[in-house]
PDB file of C-alpha atoms in Angstrom:
ATOM      1  CA  UNK A  77       1.240  14.694 -20.915  1.00 52.00           C
ATOM      2  CA  UNK A  78      -0.911  12.079 -22.527  1.00 67.00           C
ATOM      3  CA  UNK A  79      -4.691  12.163 -22.032  1.00 90.00           C
ATOM      4  CA  UNK A  80      -6.036   9.017 -20.409  1.00 95.00           C
ATOM      5  CA  UNK A  81      -7.990   8.222 -23.584  1.00 95.00           C
ATOM      6  CA  UNK A  82      -4.759   8.258 -25.550  1.00 95.00           C
ATOM      7  CA  UNK A  83      -3.110   5.901 -23.124  1.00 97.00           C
ATOM      8  CA  UNK A  84      -6.039   3.541 -23.210  1.00 97.00           C
ATOM      9  CA  UNK A  85      -6.057   3.390 -27.028  1.00 97.00           C
ATOM     10  CA  UNK A  86      -2.259   2.986 -27.180  1.00 97.00           C
ATOM     11  CA  UNK A  87      -2.362   0.164 -24.584  1.00 98.00           C
ATOM     12  CA  UNK A  88      -5.169  -1.637 -26.375  1.00 98.00           C
ATOM     13  CA  UNK A  89      -3.433  -1.336 -29.735  1.00 98.00           C
ATOM     14  CA  UNK A  90      -0.149  -2.561 -28.229  1.00 97.00           C
ATOM     15  CA  UNK A  91      -1.826  -5.671 -26.794  1.00 98.00           C
ATOM     16  CA  UNK A  92      -4.328  -6.505 -29.510  1.00 97.00           C
ATOM     17  CA  UNK A  93      -2.307  -5.886 -32.602  1.00 97.00           C
ATOM     18  CA  UNK A  94      -4.280  -7.619 -35.344  1.00 96.00           C
ATOM     19  CA  UNK A  95      -6.558  -9.375 -32.835  1.00 95.00           C
ATOM     20  CA  UNK A  96      -6.816 -11.764 -29.886  1.00 97.00           C
ATOM     21  CA  UNK A  97      -5.975 -15.067 -31.605  1.00 97.00           C
ATOM     22  CA  UNK A  98      -6.441 -17.234 -28.516  1.00 98.00           C
ATOM     23  CA  UNK A  99      -9.858 -15.889 -27.561  1.00 97.00           C
ATOM     24  CA  UNK A 100     -11.153 -16.019 -31.121  1.00 95.00           C
ATOM     25  CA  UNK A 101     -10.004 -19.642 -31.336  1.00 97.00           C
ATOM     26  CA  UNK A 102     -11.512 -20.835 -28.057  1.00 97.00           C
ATOM     27  CA  UNK A 103     -14.653 -18.719 -27.477  1.00 97.00           C
ATOM     28  CA  UNK A 104     -17.697 -19.210 -29.744  1.00 95.00           C
ATOM     29  CA  UNK A 105     -18.832 -15.978 -31.388  1.00 90.00           C
ATOM     30  CA  UNK A 106     -21.801 -14.394 -29.639  1.00 93.00           C
ATOM     31  CA  UNK A 107     -21.184 -16.073 -26.286  1.00 97.00           C
ATOM     32  CA  UNK A 108     -22.168 -13.858 -23.369  1.00 98.00           C
ATOM     33  CA  UNK A 109     -20.978 -14.265 -19.830  1.00 98.00           C
ATOM     34  CA  UNK A 110     -20.164 -12.805 -16.481  1.00 98.00           C
ATOM     35  CA  UNK A 111     -16.826 -12.097 -14.838  1.00 98.00           C
ATOM     36  CA  UNK A 112     -15.816 -10.845 -11.424  1.00 98.00           C
ATOM     37  CA  UNK A 113     -12.947  -8.467 -10.672  1.00 98.00           C
ATOM     38  CA  UNK A 114     -11.583  -9.863  -7.433  1.00 98.00           C
ATOM     39  CA  UNK A 115      -8.913  -8.575  -4.988  1.00 98.00           C
ATOM     40  CA  UNK A 116      -6.290 -11.210  -4.260  1.00 98.00           C
ATOM     41  CA  UNK A 117      -4.754  -9.094  -1.525  1.00 98.00           C
ATOM     42  CA  UNK A 118      -5.629  -6.074   0.595  1.00 98.00           C
ATOM     43  CA  UNK A 119      -5.074  -2.654  -0.900  1.00 98.00           C
ATOM     44  CA  UNK A 120      -6.480   0.785  -1.741  1.00 98.00           C
ATOM     45  CA  UNK A 121      -8.550   0.789  -4.891  1.00 98.00           C
ATOM     46  CA  UNK A 122      -7.563   3.386  -7.514  1.00 98.00           C
ATOM     47  CA  UNK A 123      -8.141   3.557 -11.240  1.00 98.00           C
ATOM     48  CA  UNK A 124     -11.564   1.888 -11.407  1.00 98.00           C
ATOM     49  CA  UNK A 125     -12.829   4.523 -13.839  1.00 98.00           C
ATOM     50  CA  UNK A 126      -9.894   3.812 -16.138  1.00 98.00           C
ATOM     51  CA  UNK A 127     -10.600   0.082 -15.888  1.00 98.00           C
ATOM     52  CA  UNK A 128     -14.166   0.805 -17.038  1.00 98.00           C
ATOM     53  CA  UNK A 129     -13.030   3.105 -19.819  1.00 98.00           C
ATOM     54  CA  UNK A 130     -10.814   0.373 -21.243  1.00 98.00           C
ATOM     55  CA  UNK A 131     -13.873  -1.811 -21.714  1.00 98.00           C
ATOM     56  CA  UNK A 132     -16.020   1.077 -22.976  1.00 97.00           C
ATOM     57  CA  UNK A 133     -13.373   1.781 -25.575  1.00 97.00           C
ATOM     58  CA  UNK A 134     -13.160  -1.881 -26.581  1.00 98.00           C
ATOM     59  CA  UNK A 135     -16.830  -2.753 -26.566  1.00 97.00           C
ATOM     60  CA  UNK A 136     -19.731  -0.596 -25.286  1.00 97.00           C
ATOM     61  CA  UNK A 137     -21.773  -3.763 -24.815  1.00 98.00           C
ATOM     62  CA  UNK A 138     -19.794  -4.661 -21.700  1.00 98.00           C
ATOM     63  CA  UNK A 139     -21.676  -3.680 -18.545  1.00 98.00           C
ATOM     64  CA  UNK A 140     -19.809  -3.124 -15.294  1.00 98.00           C
ATOM     65  CA  UNK A 141     -21.377  -3.107 -11.826  1.00 98.00           C
ATOM     66  CA  UNK A 142     -19.060  -1.635  -9.147  1.00 98.00           C
ATOM     67  CA  UNK A 143     -18.645  -3.462  -5.874  1.00 98.00           C
ATOM     68  CA  UNK A 144     -16.228  -1.103  -4.161  1.00 97.00           C
ATOM     69  CA  UNK A 145     -15.743   2.672  -4.188  1.00 97.00           C
ATOM     70  CA  UNK A 146     -12.660   4.453  -5.456  1.00 98.00           C
ATOM     71  CA  UNK A 147     -10.275   4.951  -2.556  1.00 98.00           C
ATOM     72  CA  UNK A 148     -11.800   2.101  -0.562  1.00 98.00           C
ATOM     73  CA  UNK A 149      -9.593  -0.354   1.319  1.00 98.00           C
ATOM     74  CA  UNK A 150     -10.412  -3.759  -0.178  1.00 98.00           C
ATOM     75  CA  UNK A 151      -9.561  -7.073   1.465  1.00 98.00           C
ATOM     76  CA  UNK A 152      -8.351 -10.276  -0.143  1.00 98.00           C
ATOM     77  CA  UNK A 153     -11.330 -12.034  -1.681  1.00 98.00           C
ATOM     78  CA  UNK A 154     -13.485  -8.927  -2.097  1.00 98.00           C
ATOM     79  CA  UNK A 155     -15.429  -8.523  -5.333  1.00 98.00           C
ATOM     80  CA  UNK A 156     -14.458  -5.176  -6.745  1.00 98.00           C
ATOM     81  CA  UNK A 157     -16.829  -5.320  -9.741  1.00 98.00           C
ATOM     82  CA  UNK A 158     -19.010  -7.621 -11.785  1.00 98.00           C
ATOM     83  CA  UNK A 159     -18.748  -7.493 -15.601  1.00 98.00           C
ATOM     84  CA  UNK A 160     -21.361  -8.770 -18.032  1.00 98.00           C
ATOM     85  CA  UNK A 161     -21.201  -8.931 -21.816  1.00 98.00           C
ATOM     86  CA  UNK A 162     -19.608 -10.691 -24.788  1.00 98.00           C
ATOM     87  CA  UNK A 163     -17.019 -13.141 -23.393  1.00 98.00           C
ATOM     88  CA  UNK A 164     -14.685 -12.332 -26.289  1.00 98.00           C
ATOM     89  CA  UNK A 165     -14.618  -8.682 -25.131  1.00 98.00           C
ATOM     90  CA  UNK A 166     -14.314  -9.598 -21.450  1.00 98.00           C
ATOM     91  CA  UNK A 167     -11.204 -11.663 -22.141  1.00 98.00           C
ATOM     92  CA  UNK A 168      -9.657  -9.428 -24.832  1.00 98.00           C
ATOM     93  CA  UNK A 169      -9.693  -6.368 -22.544  1.00 98.00           C
ATOM     94  CA  UNK A 170      -8.672  -8.237 -19.395  1.00 98.00           C
ATOM     95  CA  UNK A 171      -4.947  -7.657 -19.377  1.00 98.00           C
ATOM     96  CA  UNK A 172      -5.022  -4.019 -20.440  1.00 98.00           C
ATOM     97  CA  UNK A 173      -7.728  -3.092 -17.946  1.00 98.00           C
ATOM     98  CA  UNK A 174      -5.961  -4.942 -15.139  1.00 98.00           C
ATOM     99  CA  UNK A 175      -2.612  -3.273 -15.945  1.00 98.00           C
ATOM    100  CA  UNK A 176      -4.174   0.127 -15.283  1.00 98.00           C
ATOM    101  CA  UNK A 177      -6.093  -0.650 -12.095  1.00 98.00           C
ATOM    102  CA  UNK A 178      -3.350  -2.875 -10.563  1.00 98.00           C
ATOM    103  CA  UNK A 179      -0.623  -0.281 -11.070  1.00 98.00           C
ATOM    104  CA  UNK A 180      -2.711   2.693  -9.845  1.00 98.00           C
ATOM    105  CA  UNK A 181      -4.002   0.743  -6.867  1.00 98.00           C
ATOM    106  CA  UNK A 182      -0.430  -0.134  -6.030  1.00 98.00           C
ATOM    107  CA  UNK A 183       0.511   3.532  -5.946  1.00 99.00           C
ATOM    108  CA  UNK A 184      -2.540   4.440  -3.820  1.00 99.00           C
ATOM    109  CA  UNK A 185      -1.820   1.573  -1.419  1.00 98.00           C
ATOM    110  CA  UNK A 186       1.841   2.521  -0.933  1.00 98.00           C
ATOM    111  CA  UNK A 187       0.882   6.175  -0.494  1.00 98.00           C
ATOM    112  CA  UNK A 188      -1.660   5.288   2.156  1.00 98.00           C
ATOM    113  CA  UNK A 189       1.005   3.409   4.115  1.00 98.00           C
ATOM    114  CA  UNK A 190       3.244   6.460   4.110  1.00 98.00           C
ATOM    115  CA  UNK A 191       0.357   8.786   5.078  1.00 98.00           C
ATOM    116  CA  UNK A 192      -0.685   6.546   7.950  1.00 98.00           C
ATOM    117  CA  UNK A 193       2.858   6.488   9.309  1.00 98.00           C
ATOM    118  CA  UNK A 194       3.054  10.289   9.595  1.00 98.00           C
ATOM    119  CA  UNK A 195      -0.493  10.762  10.943  1.00 98.00           C
ATOM    120  CA  UNK A 196      -0.653  13.353  13.717  1.00 97.00           C
ATOM    121  CA  UNK A 197       2.692  14.993  12.941  1.00 98.00           C
ATOM    122  CA  UNK A 198       1.514  17.722  10.596  1.00 97.00           C
ATOM    123  CA  UNK A 199       3.825  16.530   7.793  1.00 98.00           C
ATOM    124  CA  UNK A 200       2.276  15.904   4.415  1.00 98.00           C
ATOM    125  CA  UNK A 201       3.412  13.211   2.003  1.00 98.00           C
ATOM    126  CA  UNK A 202       4.019  14.504  -1.518  1.00 98.00           C
ATOM    127  CA  UNK A 203       5.061  12.856  -4.788  1.00 98.00           C
ATOM    128  CA  UNK A 204       7.759  13.824  -7.290  1.00 98.00           C
ATOM    129  CA  UNK A 205       8.240  13.910 -11.083  1.00 97.00           C
ATOM    130  CA  UNK A 206       9.713  10.408 -10.997  1.00 98.00           C
ATOM    131  CA  UNK A 207       6.820   8.955 -12.955  1.00 97.00           C
ATOM    132  CA  UNK A 208       6.299   6.572 -15.836  1.00 96.00           C
ATOM    133  CA  UNK A 209       6.552   8.549 -19.111  1.00 95.00           C
ATOM    134  CA  UNK A 210       3.021   9.398 -20.259  1.00 95.00           C
ATOM    135  CA  UNK A 211       1.392   8.220 -17.035  1.00 97.00           C
ATOM    136  CA  UNK A 212       2.110  11.236 -14.836  1.00 97.00           C
ATOM    137  CA  UNK A 213      -1.473  12.518 -14.534  1.00 97.00           C
ATOM    138  CA  UNK A 214      -2.798   9.072 -13.649  1.00 98.00           C
ATOM    139  CA  UNK A 215       0.021   8.243 -11.226  1.00 98.00           C
ATOM    140  CA  UNK A 216      -0.340  11.566  -9.455  1.00 98.00           C
ATOM    141  CA  UNK A 217      -4.077  10.988  -9.297  1.00 98.00           C
ATOM    142  CA  UNK A 218      -3.413   7.638  -7.573  1.00 98.00           C
ATOM    143  CA  UNK A 219      -1.211   9.422  -5.018  1.00 98.00           C
ATOM    144  CA  UNK A 220      -4.167  11.686  -4.178  1.00 98.00           C
ATOM    145  CA  UNK A 221      -6.467   8.674  -3.866  1.00 98.00           C
ATOM    146  CA  UNK A 222      -4.005   7.242  -1.323  1.00 98.00           C
ATOM    147  CA  UNK A 223      -4.127  10.445   0.742  1.00 98.00           C
ATOM    148  CA  UNK A 224      -0.934  12.068  -0.498  1.00 98.00           C
ATOM    149  CA  UNK A 225      -0.432  15.461  -2.080  1.00 98.00           C
ATOM    150  CA  UNK A 226       0.936  16.367  -5.502  1.00 98.00           C
ATOM    151  CA  UNK A 227       4.156  18.270  -5.931  1.00 96.00           C
ATOM    152  CA  UNK A 228       4.472  20.199  -9.193  1.00 95.00           C
ATOM    153  CA  UNK A 229       3.020  18.464 -12.245  1.00 96.00           C
ATOM    154  CA  UNK A 230       5.965  19.406 -14.417  1.00 96.00           C
ATOM    155  CA  UNK A 231       8.644  21.968 -15.088  1.00 96.00           C
ATOM    156  CA  UNK A 232       6.014  24.571 -15.976  1.00 94.00           C
ATOM    157  CA  UNK A 233       3.962  24.935 -12.776  1.00 94.00           C
ATOM    158  CA  UNK A 234       6.528  25.393 -10.060  1.00 94.00           C
ATOM    159  CA  UNK A 235      10.024  26.712  -9.436  1.00 97.00           C
ATOM    160  CA  UNK A 236      12.399  24.197  -7.834  1.00 98.00           C
ATOM    161  CA  UNK A 237      15.987  25.343  -7.874  1.00 98.00           C
ATOM    162  CA  UNK A 238      18.213  22.255  -7.565  1.00 97.00           C
ATOM    163  CA  UNK A 239      21.957  21.781  -7.188  1.00 96.00           C
ATOM    164  CA  UNK A 240      22.684  22.016 -10.912  1.00 97.00           C
ATOM    165  CA  UNK A 241      20.689  25.236 -11.121  1.00 97.00           C
ATOM    166  CA  UNK A 242      22.714  26.662  -8.232  1.00 96.00           C
ATOM    167  CA  UNK A 243      25.912  25.613  -9.955  1.00 96.00           C
ATOM    168  CA  UNK A 244      24.843  27.321 -13.194  1.00 97.00           C
ATOM    169  CA  UNK A 245      23.628  30.488 -11.440  1.00 96.00           C
ATOM    170  CA  UNK A 246      26.750  30.843  -9.287  1.00 96.00           C
ATOM    171  CA  UNK A 247      25.023  31.193  -5.899  1.00 96.00           C
ATOM    172  CA  UNK A 248      21.796  30.624  -4.033  1.00 96.00           C
ATOM    173  CA  UNK A 249      21.046  34.341  -3.930  1.00 96.00           C
ATOM    174  CA  UNK A 250      21.604  34.745  -7.680  1.00 97.00           C
ATOM    175  CA  UNK A 251      19.425  31.748  -8.497  1.00 97.00           C
ATOM    176  CA  UNK A 252      16.548  32.964  -6.383  1.00 97.00           C
ATOM    177  CA  UNK A 253      16.822  36.525  -7.715  1.00 96.00           C
ATOM    178  CA  UNK A 254      16.730  35.315 -11.324  1.00 96.00           C
ATOM    179  CA  UNK A 255      13.734  33.102 -10.583  1.00 97.00           C
ATOM    180  CA  UNK A 256      11.901  35.949  -9.002  1.00 96.00           C
ATOM    181  CA  UNK A 257      12.500  38.092 -12.066  1.00 95.00           C
ATOM    182  CA  UNK A 258      11.233  35.464 -14.523  1.00 94.00           C
ATOM    183  CA  UNK A 259       8.560  33.423 -12.774  1.00 92.00           C
ATOM    184  CA  UNK A 260       4.961  34.630 -12.439  1.00 92.00           C
ATOM    185  CA  UNK A 261       4.195  35.989  -9.005  1.00 89.00           C
ATOM    186  CA  UNK A 262       1.679  33.192  -8.465  1.00 90.00           C
ATOM    187  CA  UNK A 263       4.415  30.535  -8.402  1.00 93.00           C
ATOM    188  CA  UNK A 264       6.205  29.854  -5.142  1.00 95.00           C
ATOM    189  CA  UNK A 265       9.981  29.556  -5.312  1.00 97.00           C
ATOM    190  CA  UNK A 266      11.557  26.463  -3.787  1.00 98.00           C
ATOM    191  CA  UNK A 267      15.278  25.876  -3.318  1.00 98.00           C
ATOM    192  CA  UNK A 268      17.007  22.516  -2.683  1.00 98.00           C
ATOM    193  CA  UNK A 269      19.765  22.785  -0.057  1.00 98.00           C
ATOM    194  CA  UNK A 270      22.228  20.347   1.478  1.00 97.00           C
ATOM    195  CA  UNK A 271      23.388  22.303   4.505  1.00 97.00           C
ATOM    196  CA  UNK A 272      22.141  24.693   7.195  1.00 97.00           C
ATOM    197  CA  UNK A 273      24.305  27.406   5.619  1.00 97.00           C
ATOM    198  CA  UNK A 274      22.525  26.983   2.298  1.00 97.00           C
ATOM    199  CA  UNK A 275      19.209  27.056   4.186  1.00 98.00           C
ATOM    200  CA  UNK A 276      20.100  30.416   5.626  1.00 98.00           C
ATOM    201  CA  UNK A 277      21.079  31.737   2.204  1.00 97.00           C
ATOM    202  CA  UNK A 278      17.872  30.494   0.564  1.00 98.00           C
ATOM    203  CA  UNK A 279      15.628  32.054   3.221  1.00 98.00           C
ATOM    204  CA  UNK A 280      17.433  35.375   3.180  1.00 98.00           C
ATOM    205  CA  UNK A 281      17.222  35.429  -0.601  1.00 97.00           C
ATOM    206  CA  UNK A 282      13.413  35.064  -0.485  1.00 97.00           C
ATOM    207  CA  UNK A 283      12.736  31.339  -1.030  1.00 98.00           C
ATOM    208  CA  UNK A 284       9.252  30.388   0.089  1.00 98.00           C
ATOM    209  CA  UNK A 285       9.910  26.650   0.363  1.00 98.00           C
ATOM    210  CA  UNK A 286      13.250  24.980   1.097  1.00 98.00           C
ATOM    211  CA  UNK A 287      13.931  21.350   0.291  1.00 98.00           C
ATOM    212  CA  UNK A 288      16.278  19.683   2.766  1.00 98.00           C
ATOM    213  CA  UNK A 289      18.057  17.125   0.537  1.00 98.00           C
ATOM    214  CA  UNK A 290      19.448  14.004   2.173  1.00 97.00           C
ATOM    215  CA  UNK A 291      19.921  15.681   5.542  1.00 97.00           C
ATOM    216  CA  UNK A 292      20.470  13.708   8.746  1.00 97.00           C
ATOM    217  CA  UNK A 293      17.660  13.834  11.299  1.00 98.00           C
ATOM    218  CA  UNK A 294      19.555  16.081  13.674  1.00 98.00           C
ATOM    219  CA  UNK A 295      20.273  18.549  10.824  1.00 98.00           C
ATOM    220  CA  UNK A 296      16.574  18.523   9.976  1.00 98.00           C
ATOM    221  CA  UNK A 297      15.651  19.286  13.587  1.00 98.00           C
ATOM    222  CA  UNK A 298      18.085  22.169  13.675  1.00 98.00           C
ATOM    223  CA  UNK A 299      16.730  23.470  10.400  1.00 98.00           C
ATOM    224  CA  UNK A 300      13.173  23.404  11.736  1.00 98.00           C
ATOM    225  CA  UNK A 301      14.153  25.223  14.940  1.00 98.00           C
ATOM    226  CA  UNK A 302      16.117  27.856  13.035  1.00 98.00           C
ATOM    227  CA  UNK A 303      13.222  28.347  10.569  1.00 98.00           C
ATOM    228  CA  UNK A 304      10.753  28.786  13.398  1.00 97.00           C
ATOM    229  CA  UNK A 305      12.891  31.467  14.960  1.00 98.00           C
ATOM    230  CA  UNK A 306      14.061  33.355  11.877  1.00 98.00           C
ATOM    231  CA  UNK A 307      11.672  32.684   8.964  1.00 98.00           C
ATOM    232  CA  UNK A 308       8.407  31.114  10.314  1.00 98.00           C
ATOM    233  CA  UNK A 309       6.586  31.631   7.005  1.00 98.00           C
ATOM    234  CA  UNK A 310       9.065  29.471   5.069  1.00 98.00           C
ATOM    235  CA  UNK A 311       7.956  25.872   4.478  1.00 98.00           C
ATOM    236  CA  UNK A 312      10.389  22.990   4.755  1.00 98.00           C
ATOM    237  CA  UNK A 313      10.386  19.811   2.691  1.00 98.00           C
ATOM    238  CA  UNK A 314      12.440  16.757   3.432  1.00 98.00           C
ATOM    239  CA  UNK A 315      13.589  14.512   0.594  1.00 98.00           C
ATOM    240  CA  UNK A 316      16.157  11.905  -0.335  1.00 97.00           C
ATOM    241  CA  UNK A 317      15.839   8.143   0.161  1.00 94.00           C
ATOM    242  CA  UNK A 318      13.003   8.357   2.651  1.00 98.00           C
ATOM    243  CA  UNK A 319      11.211   4.993   3.068  1.00 98.00           C
ATOM    244  CA  UNK A 320       8.607   3.268   5.208  1.00 98.00           C
ATOM    245  CA  UNK A 321      11.177   2.589   7.905  1.00 98.00           C
ATOM    246  CA  UNK A 322      12.400   6.163   8.198  1.00 98.00           C
ATOM    247  CA  UNK A 323       9.441   8.387   7.306  1.00 98.00           C
ATOM    248  CA  UNK A 324       7.933   8.576  10.799  1.00 98.00           C
ATOM    249  CA  UNK A 325      11.232   9.855  12.310  1.00 98.00           C
ATOM    250  CA  UNK A 326      11.561  12.399   9.503  1.00 98.00           C
ATOM    251  CA  UNK A 327       7.997  13.643  10.153  1.00 98.00           C
ATOM    252  CA  UNK A 328       8.721  14.052  13.821  1.00 98.00           C
ATOM    253  CA  UNK A 329      11.469  16.581  13.093  1.00 98.00           C
ATOM    254  CA  UNK A 330       8.727  19.112  12.286  1.00 98.00           C
ATOM    255  CA  UNK A 331       9.100  19.451   8.482  1.00 98.00           C
ATOM    256  CA  UNK A 332       6.033  20.445   6.550  1.00 98.00           C
ATOM    257  CA  UNK A 333       6.376  18.121   3.535  1.00 98.00           C
ATOM    258  CA  UNK A 334       8.068  14.803   2.857  1.00 98.00           C
ATOM    259  CA  UNK A 335       8.578  14.024  -0.851  1.00 98.00           C
ATOM    260  CA  UNK A 336       8.871  10.378  -1.789  1.00 98.00           C
ATOM    261  CA  UNK A 337       9.834   9.325  -5.329  1.00 98.00           C
ATOM    262  CA  UNK A 338       9.094   5.691  -4.531  1.00 98.00           C
ATOM    263  CA  UNK A 339       5.354   6.413  -4.462  1.00 98.00           C
ATOM    264  CA  UNK A 340       5.306   6.365  -8.251  1.00 98.00           C
ATOM    265  CA  UNK A 341       8.556   4.765  -9.389  1.00 97.00           C
ATOM    266  CA  UNK A 342       8.650   1.765  -7.050  1.00 97.00           C
ATOM    267  CA  UNK A 343       5.092   0.941  -6.038  1.00 98.00           C
ATOM    268  CA  UNK A 344       4.238  -2.739  -6.456  1.00 98.00           C
ATOM    269  CA  UNK A 345       1.085  -3.527  -8.439  1.00 98.00           C
ATOM    270  CA  UNK A 346      -1.785  -4.819  -6.319  1.00 98.00           C
ATOM    271  CA  UNK A 347      -2.920  -8.317  -7.182  1.00 98.00           C
ATOM    272  CA  UNK A 348      -6.355  -8.073  -8.797  1.00 98.00           C
ATOM    273  CA  UNK A 349      -7.805 -10.805 -11.045  1.00 98.00           C
ATOM    274  CA  UNK A 350     -10.673 -11.149 -13.501  1.00 98.00           C
ATOM    275  CA  UNK A 351     -12.447 -14.512 -13.152  1.00 98.00           C
ATOM    276  CA  UNK A 352     -15.157 -15.784 -15.467  1.00 97.00           C
ATOM    277  CA  UNK A 353     -18.193 -17.062 -13.592  1.00 95.00           C
ATOM    278  CA  UNK A 354     -19.731 -20.434 -14.492  1.00 76.00           C
TER     279      UNK A 354
END
C-alpha cells in the first residue's frame, strides 16, 4: 500500500509536470490572497487532513483555517475552510487537493447513507477490497469516517475462502482445515457460501464467519435461524449486489455484517470548490 505522502507527491507531480503554465502567466509573482473551500452540495466531510497536506507539500506558506470538522455533515454553501497565502500556490494545488477531499468525502457520504438505512437492526456495513489501486488505506479510512467498518485490509490480515479456493481445495471441509493449519490463530476464518448446505458444511468445519453470497432474502432468513439454533457463535455476512434500495431488507434478516463494494468503487465525488475571495 502507498503511504499518503507518496500519493500526494505522485499526484502533484502528475498534475504539475514542469509547472503551472496558466497560473504563472496570469498571476503576478508575490501576489497573496485568500480562498474559500466551499461545499456545493450536502455531504460528509472526509479527507480534510489530506487536503491540507497537499498544500503543505506544495508550499508551507499556505495557511488553512478549518471551518468544519472531519466527519461533519456539511450543507450546500457551507465554508469548509479558508486558505491564505501566495495565490500561485493556492491555484496550483487546487485540483490535486480537491481530488483527494472530493473523492474521500464521496465515500464517507455514501457510507453514511448505507449506515443510516440499517440503523437499529444490529447489522454493520463493511467495505471490501474493491478499491482504487494505491488508495486503499485512504478509501477505507473514508468508510470509517462515514460510520462503516473495515473488512480485511488485504490478503495478509484475514482468511476469506471464496468459491475458487473451494474449487481448488476440493471441499469446504478441506479448505477450512488447510486454513486452520496455516493461518495464525489470531485470524478468524471466513468462508463464502452460496447455499444453506454449504453454510452447514462451513459451520461444521469450524468457520467463524460465513459470507452468504448473492442469497435471496428468504434464504438469508433461513440461514440466520439455522445459525441461531445450531452455531450461535458464528457470524453471518451478506454480500453481492446490495444497494441503497435493498440494504434495509437485507439487514432485517438478522445478518451481522453487510459488505458493499460500491462504497469504494462506485461512490460519486462530492462537489466541493475552491473560490478566490476578492
